[in-house]
Structure formats: C-alpha cells, structure tokens
CSV table of C-alpha atoms in Angstrom, one decimal:
chain,number,residue,atom,x,y,z
A,448,MET,CA,111.5,105.9,92.3
A,449,LYS,CA,109.4,108.6,94.3
A,450,TYR,CA,111.2,110.2,97.4
A,451,GLN,CA,111.1,112.9,100.2
A,452,PRO,CA,113.6,115.7,99.0
A,453,ILE,CA,113.6,117.4,102.5
A,454,PHE,CA,114.6,114.1,104.3
A,455,ASP,CA,118.0,113.5,105.1
A,456,PHE,CA,118.5,110.7,103.9
A,457,SER,CA,122.4,111.0,104.6
A,458,GLN,CA,121.3,110.0,108.9
A,459,VAL,CA,119.7,106.4,108.1
A,460,GLN,CA,121.6,103.7,108.7
A,461,SER,CA,119.3,101.0,110.9
A,462,TYR,CA,115.3,100.0,109.2
A,463,GLY,CA,113.2,97.9,110.5
A,464,LEU,CA,109.9,96.0,109.7
A,465,TYR,CA,107.1,95.9,111.1
A,466,GLN,CA,106.7,93.2,113.3
A,467,ARG,CA,104.5,90.5,112.7
A,468,ASN,CA,101.7,91.8,115.3
A,469,ASP,CA,101.0,95.3,113.6
A,470,GLU,CA,98.6,96.5,111.8
A,471,PHE,CA,101.2,96.6,109.1
A,472,ASN,CA,100.4,92.8,108.5
A,473,ASP,CA,96.5,93.2,108.1
A,474,TRP,CA,96.6,95.8,105.1
A,475,GLN,CA,97.3,93.3,102.6
A,476,LEU,CA,96.5,89.5,102.6
A,477,ILE,CA,98.9,87.4,101.6
A,478,SER,CA,100.8,83.9,103.1
A,479,ASP,CA,103.8,83.6,105.1
A,480,SER,CA,106.0,82.1,102.5
A,481,LEU,CA,105.2,84.8,100.6
A,482,ARG,CA,106.0,87.3,103.1
A,483,ASN,CA,108.6,85.7,104.4
A,484,GLY,CA,109.9,85.9,100.7
A,485,ILE,CA,109.9,89.3,100.9
A,486,GLU,CA,111.1,90.2,104.5
A,487,LEU,CA,114.0,87.8,104.2
A,488,ALA,CA,115.3,89.4,100.7
A,489,ILE,CA,114.4,92.8,102.3
A,490,GLU,CA,117.3,92.3,105.3
A,491,GLN,CA,119.9,90.4,101.7
A,492,ALA,CA,119.7,94.1,100.6
A,493,MET,CA,119.7,97.1,103.1
A,494,ASP,CA,122.2,94.6,104.6
A,495,SER,CA,124.3,94.4,101.6
A,496,GLN,CA,124.3,97.8,101.6
A,497,GLY,CA,125.5,98.4,105.2
A,498,PHE,CA,122.4,99.3,106.9
A,499,ALA,CA,122.2,98.0,110.2
A,500,PHE,CA,119.0,96.1,111.0
A,501,LYS,CA,117.2,97.4,114.5
A,502,GLU,CA,113.8,96.5,115.8
A,503,SER,CA,111.2,98.9,114.7
A,504,SER,CA,110.6,101.6,117.8
A,505,GLU,CA,114.4,102.0,117.2
A,506,ALA,CA,115.2,101.9,113.5
A,507,ASP,CA,116.3,104.7,111.4
A,508,VAL,CA,113.5,103.8,108.6
A,509,ILE,CA,111.4,101.4,109.0
A,510,VAL,CA,110.7,99.0,104.9
A,511,THR,CA,107.6,98.6,104.2
A,512,TYR,CA,105.8,96.8,100.8
A,513,TYR,CA,102.8,95.9,99.4
A,514,VAL,CA,102.3,92.9,96.9
A,515,VAL,CA,99.4,95.1,94.3
A,516,ARG,CA,96.3,92.3,93.8
A,517,ARG,CA,93.3,93.8,91.2
A,518,SER,CA,91.3,96.0,94.3
A,519,ALA,CA,91.9,99.2,94.6
A,520,ARG,CA,90.4,99.2,97.8
A,521,SER,CA,93.6,96.5,99.5
A,522,PHE,CA,96.0,99.3,97.8
A,523,LYS,CA,94.0,103.0,99.2
A,524,THR,CA,93.7,101.5,102.5
A,525,TYR,CA,98.2,100.2,102.1
A,526,ASN,CA,98.6,104.2,101.4
A,527,ARG,CA,96.3,105.4,104.0
A,528,GLY,CA,99.0,103.4,107.0
A,529,VAL,CA,101.7,104.8,105.1
A,530,ASN,CA,101.1,108.0,104.8
A,531,TYR,CA,101.3,108.1,100.6
A,532,CYS,CA,101.2,110.9,99.3
A,533,SER,CA,102.4,111.6,95.8
A,534,TYR,CA,102.6,115.0,95.7
A,535,CYS,CA,104.3,115.8,99.0
A,536,LEU,CA,107.7,113.0,97.3
A,537,THR,CA,109.8,113.9,94.2
A,538,ASN,CA,109.6,111.6,90.8
A,539,SER,CA,113.8,110.6,91.0
A,540,LYS,CA,113.4,110.7,86.6
A,541,THR,CA,111.3,113.9,85.8
A,542,GLY,CA,112.1,115.8,89.5
A,543,THR,CA,108.6,116.7,88.9
A,544,ARG,CA,106.0,115.9,91.7
A,545,ALA,CA,103.0,115.3,89.9
A,546,GLU,CA,104.3,112.7,88.7
A,547,ARG,CA,102.8,109.4,89.6
A,548,LEU,CA,104.2,105.9,89.4
A,549,ASP,CA,102.4,103.6,87.1
A,550,ILE,CA,102.2,100.4,89.1
A,551,LYS,CA,100.4,97.7,87.9
A,552,ALA,CA,99.1,94.6,89.3
A,553,GLY,CA,101.2,92.1,90.4
A,554,SER,CA,104.0,94.3,91.4
A,555,LEU,CA,105.6,94.5,94.9
A,556,VAL,CA,105.7,98.4,95.9
A,557,ILE,CA,108.5,99.1,98.7
A,558,ASP,CA,107.9,102.2,101.2
A,559,VAL,CA,110.1,103.6,103.0
A,560,ILE,CA,108.9,104.5,105.5
A,561,GLN,CA,110.0,107.4,108.4
A,562,PRO,CA,108.7,106.3,111.8
A,563,LYS,CA,108.3,109.1,113.6
A,564,HIS,CA,105.1,110.2,111.7
A,565,ARG,CA,104.9,106.8,109.8
A,566,ARG,CA,104.7,108.5,106.5
A,567,SER,CA,106.8,107.2,103.1
A,568,ILE,CA,109.1,109.7,102.5
A,569,TRP,CA,110.7,106.8,99.6
A,570,ARG,CA,108.5,104.4,97.0
A,571,THR,CA,109.4,102.5,94.6
A,572,ASN,CA,107.1,99.6,92.4
A,573,TYR,CA,108.8,96.7,90.5
A,574,PRO,CA,106.7,93.9,87.7
A,575,LEU,CA,107.1,90.6,89.4
A,576,GLY,CA,105.4,88.4,87.4
A,577,LEU,CA,104.6,85.7,89.3
A,578,ASN,CA,102.9,82.9,87.6
A,579,GLU,CA,100.3,80.6,89.1
A,580,LYS,CA,102.6,78.0,88.5
A,581,ASP,CA,105.9,78.8,89.3
A,582,THR,CA,107.9,76.7,91.9
A,583,SER,CA,108.1,78.7,95.6
A,584,ILE,CA,112.7,78.8,94.1
A,585,GLU,CA,111.2,80.2,91.3
A,586,VAL,CA,108.9,82.8,93.5
A,587,ASN,CA,111.3,83.5,95.9
A,588,ALA,CA,114.7,83.7,93.0
A,589,LYS,CA,111.4,86.7,91.1
A,590,ILE,CA,111.1,88.1,95.1
A,591,SER,CA,114.7,88.8,95.6
A,592,PHE,CA,115.6,89.6,91.7
A,593,ALA,CA,113.0,92.7,92.4
A,594,VAL,CA,113.9,94.3,96.3
A,595,ALA,CA,117.9,93.2,95.5
A,596,ALA,CA,116.7,96.1,92.1
A,597,MET,CA,114.6,98.6,93.9
A,598,LEU,CA,117.3,99.2,97.6
A,599,LYS,CA,120.1,99.6,95.4
A,600,GLN,CA,117.7,102.2,94.2
A,601,PHE,CA,118.0,103.3,98.0
A,602,SER,CA,121.4,103.5,98.2
A,603,GLN,CA,121.6,105.7,94.8
A,604,THR,CA,119.2,108.3,96.0
A,605,GLN,CA,121.3,107.9,99.9
A,606,GLN,CA,124.2,109.5,97.6
A,607,TRP,CA,122.3,111.3,94.9
A,608,ILE,CA,121.4,113.5,98.1
A,609,ALA,CA,124.3,113.3,99.6
A,610,SER,CA,126.3,114.9,97.2
A,611,HIS,CA,123.8,117.8,95.6
A,612,ALA,CA,123.8,119.1,99.6
A,613,THR,CA,123.7,123.3,99.9
C-alpha cells in the first residue's frame, strides 16, 4: 500500500465512484458483470467502515479500480488517468517513496482519488486469482474478499495518520 502523507485522511467521510459515462470506464475493458461485482464490493466495504456514499461530484474521495491484464500499455493509460505518481506516495511497509508496489497480472488495483485534482492519494493491490473455470459466485467471492481486505487498509491508514499527527 502507498499513500500521500500530506493528504488529510482524517477529513474523509464520504466516497464516490465514477459514473458509467465517465472516461474512467474507457481505461479498461472488463465485462459489466465484473465491473458490477467490483463496484458492489467497494460499496459494501466502504459502507461497513462508516463512509457515506455520495455522487462523485460531492464525495470527499473517489474510489477507482483496475484489473491488471498482461498489457502494460492499458495499465499506463489508467495510471495517467488517475495521475498516479509512485514517487509521490509513501510505501507503508518501508516508509520510503522510491519503493514500488509489486503489481502482477491478475491483480486488482484500487486507488483513492482526490476529486479536485483527480490524483491518486492512496493505492493498494491484491492478486485476485481468477480462473476461466470460476463460476460467477466464485468470482464475486474472490472480488469481495480482495476488496474488503484492501479497503480495510484504507481505514487503517486513516487511523494511523490521525494517531501520528503532530
């Protein structure tokens, strides 16, 4: 996980998702069922942690996601779209900016975006382990588990930063 240490995470009370007609949805080609499963899992995880859902134009942060395929080009397009700057974010494990996240094909990436600048202020990833033979129930279970684990880290980041504020 990486985060922007100068962002005031303690002020985040609401979140949003980009609308289906937003350019965000052009950055990756995934099925509607996969998109729906990811967005539902995000809503469940954020709601369970006490964040209120709002329209993206009114939310404190926007939650975005990307399923990493083998194409580096499309992932670079997504990174540009969320204004991701690896060096600008601090790695939570090492405390350094230079340390990159290990993101492999088949992983789900979640970014929390500052709406005003459409810039990533927090990122994590998780290997989904999806198989072609997985049923829709199995796919949704893997997505729900991964999203819940990842967004729990967002809440923990918020608490950690608040406890270490000067």
